[in-house]
C-alpha cells in the first residue's frame, strides 16, 4: 500500500476509487435484488393502508446472510443497503492507514477516535 500512497493526492485518489466502487457495488446489488423481487412477486397486490417494516430476519447480519444463501430478493436489497452503509466506514478505516503511512499521527489518533465513535454507535447503540 505504501507504493500506492505517497502524496495527499494519492490518498484522495484511492479514497475516491473506494467510494466510487462502494456506491456502484451497492447500487448494482440493490438493483439486482429489486429485479429479483419484481420478478418473484409480480402477481402480488400491494396494500399500502398499513405500514410494514422490514421482516425481522432482515434486521440482523445473520438473517441477511441466510437470506442471501436462500436467494431471497429482500435480503439481496438489504445487502445493497449494507454495502452502501459500509462504504464511508471503510473510507474512515482506509484514512487511518493512509495517515499512518504519511506520518500524520495526530490525524491517525483523530481518525481512530472517529472510527471508535462510529463503531460504538453501530454495535453498542441504544436501539433494541
PDB file of C-alpha atoms in Angstrom:
ATOM      1  CA  UNK A   1       0.000   0.000   0.000  1.00  0.00           C
ATOM      2  CA  UNK A   2       2.936   2.337   0.577  1.00  0.00           C
ATOM      3  CA  UNK A   3       3.632   2.243  -3.152  1.00  0.00           C
ATOM      4  CA  UNK A   4       0.076   3.380  -3.843  1.00  0.00           C
ATOM      5  CA  UNK A   5       0.082   6.236  -1.350  1.00  0.00           C
ATOM      6  CA  UNK A   6       2.937   8.710  -1.497  1.00  0.00           C
ATOM      7  CA  UNK A   7       1.214  12.076  -1.541  1.00  0.00           C
ATOM      8  CA  UNK A   8      -2.049  13.604  -0.376  1.00  0.00           C
ATOM      9  CA  UNK A   9      -3.273  13.426  -3.945  1.00  0.00           C
ATOM     10  CA  UNK A  10      -2.654   9.676  -3.972  1.00  0.00           C
ATOM     11  CA  UNK A  11      -4.713   9.346  -0.787  1.00  0.00           C
ATOM     12  CA  UNK A  12      -7.540  11.310  -2.372  1.00  0.00           C
ATOM     13  CA  UNK A  13      -7.374   9.123  -5.474  1.00  0.00           C
ATOM     14  CA  UNK A  14      -7.526   5.865  -3.516  1.00  0.00           C
ATOM     15  CA  UNK A  15     -10.336   7.142  -1.283  1.00  0.00           C
ATOM     16  CA  UNK A  16     -12.253   8.376  -4.326  1.00  0.00           C
ATOM     17  CA  UNK A  17     -11.932   4.977  -6.000  1.00  0.00           C
ATOM     18  CA  UNK A  18     -13.072   3.235  -2.816  1.00  0.00           C
ATOM     19  CA  UNK A  19     -16.139   5.460  -2.538  1.00  0.00           C
ATOM     20  CA  UNK A  20     -16.977   5.089  -6.223  1.00  0.00           C
ATOM     21  CA  UNK A  21     -16.599   1.290  -6.068  1.00  0.00           C
ATOM     22  CA  UNK A  22     -18.688   1.066  -2.895  1.00  0.00           C
ATOM     23  CA  UNK A  23     -21.553   3.157  -4.214  1.00  0.00           C
ATOM     24  CA  UNK A  24     -21.614   1.432  -7.596  1.00  0.00           C
ATOM     25  CA  UNK A  25     -21.475  -2.007  -5.947  1.00  0.00           C
ATOM     26  CA  UNK A  26     -24.309  -1.089  -3.585  1.00  0.00           C
ATOM     27  CA  UNK A  27     -26.424   0.177  -6.483  1.00  0.00           C
ATOM     28  CA  UNK A  28     -25.763  -2.930  -8.559  1.00  0.00           C
ATOM     29  CA  UNK A  29     -26.627  -5.294  -5.704  1.00  0.00           C
ATOM     30  CA  UNK A  30     -29.791  -3.342  -4.817  1.00  0.00           C
ATOM     31  CA  UNK A  31     -30.905  -3.241  -8.465  1.00  0.00           C
ATOM     32  CA  UNK A  32     -30.367  -6.995  -8.822  1.00  0.00           C
ATOM     33  CA  UNK A  33     -32.387  -7.554  -5.639  1.00  0.00           C
ATOM     34  CA  UNK A  34     -35.100  -5.205  -6.869  1.00  0.00           C
ATOM     35  CA  UNK A  35     -35.367  -7.008 -10.183  1.00  0.00           C
ATOM     36  CA  UNK A  36     -35.477 -10.361  -8.379  1.00  0.00           C
ATOM     37  CA  UNK A  37     -38.251  -9.036  -6.141  1.00  0.00           C
ATOM     38  CA  UNK A  38     -40.273  -7.706  -9.076  1.00  0.00           C
ATOM     39  CA  UNK A  39     -39.945 -10.992 -10.958  1.00  0.00           C
ATOM     40  CA  UNK A  40     -40.798 -13.181  -7.964  1.00  0.00           C
ATOM     41  CA  UNK A  41     -43.652 -11.016  -6.618  1.00  0.00           C
ATOM     42  CA  UNK A  42     -45.150  -9.599  -9.809  1.00  0.00           C
ATOM     43  CA  UNK A  43     -48.597 -11.033  -9.188  1.00  0.00           C
ATOM     44  CA  UNK A  44     -48.913  -9.741  -5.609  1.00  0.00           C
ATOM     45  CA  UNK A  45     -51.192  -6.804  -4.903  1.00  0.00           C
ATOM     46  CA  UNK A  46     -49.684  -4.234  -2.559  1.00  0.00           C
ATOM     47  CA  UNK A  47     -51.633  -2.944   0.427  1.00  0.00           C
ATOM     48  CA  UNK A  48     -50.433   0.500   1.445  1.00  0.00           C
ATOM     49  CA  UNK A  49     -53.074   1.117   4.108  1.00  0.00           C
ATOM     50  CA  UNK A  50     -50.759  -0.176   6.833  1.00  0.00           C
ATOM     51  CA  UNK A  51     -47.002   0.301   7.121  1.00  0.00           C
ATOM     52  CA  UNK A  52     -44.955  -2.861   7.447  1.00  0.00           C
ATOM     53  CA  UNK A  53     -41.257  -2.519   8.082  1.00  0.00           C
ATOM     54  CA  UNK A  54     -38.584  -4.966   7.086  1.00  0.00           C
ATOM     55  CA  UNK A  55     -39.208  -8.537   8.220  1.00  0.00           C
ATOM     56  CA  UNK A  56     -37.492  -9.488  11.483  1.00  0.00           C
ATOM     57  CA  UNK A  57     -34.953 -11.780   9.799  1.00  0.00           C
ATOM     58  CA  UNK A  58     -33.613  -8.850   7.758  1.00  0.00           C
ATOM     59  CA  UNK A  59     -32.683  -6.884  10.872  1.00  0.00           C
ATOM     60  CA  UNK A  60     -29.520  -8.857  11.619  1.00  0.00           C
ATOM     61  CA  UNK A  61     -26.406  -9.728   9.670  1.00  0.00           C
ATOM     62  CA  UNK A  62     -27.060 -13.439  10.211  1.00  0.00           C
ATOM     63  CA  UNK A  63     -30.569 -13.132   8.825  1.00  0.00           C
ATOM     64  CA  UNK A  64     -29.401 -11.214   5.780  1.00  0.00           C
ATOM     65  CA  UNK A  65     -26.644 -13.755   5.170  1.00  0.00           C
ATOM     66  CA  UNK A  66     -29.135 -16.616   5.437  1.00  0.00           C
ATOM     67  CA  UNK A  67     -31.460 -14.813   3.060  1.00  0.00           C
ATOM     68  CA  UNK A  68     -28.636 -14.338   0.571  1.00  0.00           C
ATOM     69  CA  UNK A  69     -27.892 -18.063   0.681  1.00  0.00           C
ATOM     70  CA  UNK A  70     -31.585 -18.720   0.005  1.00  0.00           C
ATOM     71  CA  UNK A  71     -31.567 -16.142  -2.833  1.00  0.00           C
ATOM     72  CA  UNK A  72     -34.208 -14.054  -1.055  1.00  0.00           C
ATOM     73  CA  UNK A  73     -34.717 -10.834  -3.021  1.00  0.00           C
ATOM     74  CA  UNK A  74     -35.334  -8.746   0.104  1.00  0.00           C
ATOM     75  CA  UNK A  75     -32.042  -9.969   1.573  1.00  0.00           C
ATOM     76  CA  UNK A  76     -30.228  -9.001  -1.634  1.00  0.00           C
ATOM     77  CA  UNK A  77     -31.689  -5.484  -1.447  1.00  0.00           C
ATOM     78  CA  UNK A  78     -30.739  -5.273   2.224  1.00  0.00           C
ATOM     79  CA  UNK A  79     -27.185  -6.387   1.352  1.00  0.00           C
ATOM     80  CA  UNK A  80     -27.014  -3.478  -1.087  1.00  0.00           C
ATOM     81  CA  UNK A  81     -28.009  -1.135   1.724  1.00  0.00           C
ATOM     82  CA  UNK A  82     -25.332  -2.650   3.980  1.00  0.00           C
ATOM     83  CA  UNK A  83     -22.684  -2.142   1.303  1.00  0.00           C
ATOM     84  CA  UNK A  84     -23.780   1.477   0.998  1.00  0.00           C
ATOM     85  CA  UNK A  85     -23.529   1.968   4.774  1.00  0.00           C
ATOM     86  CA  UNK A  86     -20.147   0.222   4.937  1.00  0.00           C
ATOM     87  CA  UNK A  87     -18.592   2.367   2.204  1.00  0.00           C
ATOM     88  CA  UNK A  88     -17.957   5.565   4.216  1.00  0.00           C
ATOM     89  CA  UNK A  89     -16.906   3.486   7.233  1.00  0.00           C
ATOM     90  CA  UNK A  90     -14.276   1.764   5.092  1.00  0.00           C
ATOM     91  CA  UNK A  91     -13.190   5.204   3.926  1.00  0.00           C
ATOM     92  CA  UNK A  92     -12.512   6.219   7.516  1.00  0.00           C
ATOM     93  CA  UNK A  93     -10.619   2.974   8.154  1.00  0.00           C
ATOM     94  CA  UNK A  94      -8.546   3.478   4.999  1.00  0.00           C
ATOM     95  CA  UNK A  95      -7.768   7.004   6.147  1.00  0.00           C
ATOM     96  CA  UNK A  96      -6.200   5.639   9.340  1.00  0.00           C
ATOM     97  CA  UNK A  97      -3.691   3.636   7.288  1.00  0.00           C
ATOM     98  CA  UNK A  98      -3.111   6.454   4.833  1.00  0.00           C
ATOM     99  CA  UNK A  99      -2.362   8.939   7.613  1.00  0.00           C
ATOM    100  CA  UNK A 100      -0.067   6.409   9.291  1.00  0.00           C
ATOM    101  CA  UNK A 101       1.883   5.901   6.062  1.00  0.00           C
ATOM    102  CA  UNK A 102       2.251   9.664   5.685  1.00  0.00           C
ATOM    103  CA  UNK A 103       3.386  10.009   9.292  1.00  0.00           C
ATOM    104  CA  UNK A 104       0.458  12.249  10.303  1.00  0.00           C
ATOM    105  CA  UNK A 105      -0.010  10.654  13.719  1.00  0.00           C
ATOM    106  CA  UNK A 106      -2.303  13.362  15.064  1.00  0.00           C
ATOM    107  CA  UNK A 107      -4.727  12.580  12.227  1.00  0.00           C
ATOM    108  CA  UNK A 108      -4.317   8.855  12.918  1.00  0.00           C
ATOM    109  CA  UNK A 109      -5.458   9.400  16.505  1.00  0.00           C
ATOM    110  CA  UNK A 110      -8.354  11.639  15.478  1.00  0.00           C
ATOM    111  CA  UNK A 111      -9.481   9.200  12.779  1.00  0.00           C
ATOM    112  CA  UNK A 112      -9.270   6.224  15.146  1.00  0.00           C
ATOM    113  CA  UNK A 113     -11.460   8.148  17.605  1.00  0.00           C
ATOM    114  CA  UNK A 114     -13.982   8.800  14.825  1.00  0.00           C
ATOM    115  CA  UNK A 115     -13.905   5.105  13.887  1.00  0.00           C
ATOM    116  CA  UNK A 116     -14.490   4.120  17.516  1.00  0.00           C
ATOM    117  CA  UNK A 117     -17.429   6.526  17.793  1.00  0.00           C
ATOM    118  CA  UNK A 118     -18.974   5.054  14.644  1.00  0.00           C
ATOM    119  CA  UNK A 119     -18.416   1.503  15.930  1.00  0.00           C
ATOM    120  CA  UNK A 120     -19.938   2.213  19.324  1.00  0.00           C
ATOM    121  CA  UNK A 121     -22.879   3.889  17.643  1.00  0.00           C
ATOM    122  CA  UNK A 122     -23.473   0.923  15.359  1.00  0.00           C
ATOM    123  CA  UNK A 123     -22.756  -2.028  17.625  1.00  0.00           C
ATOM    124  CA  UNK A 124     -23.329  -0.667  21.102  1.00  0.00           C
ATOM    125  CA  UNK A 125     -26.205   1.641  20.395  1.00  0.00           C
ATOM    126  CA  UNK A 126     -29.311   2.081  22.476  1.00  0.00           C
ATOM    127  CA  UNK A 127     -31.649   0.721  19.808  1.00  0.00           C
ATOM    128  CA  UNK A 128     -33.318  -2.580  20.624  1.00  0.00           C
TER     129      UNK A 128
END
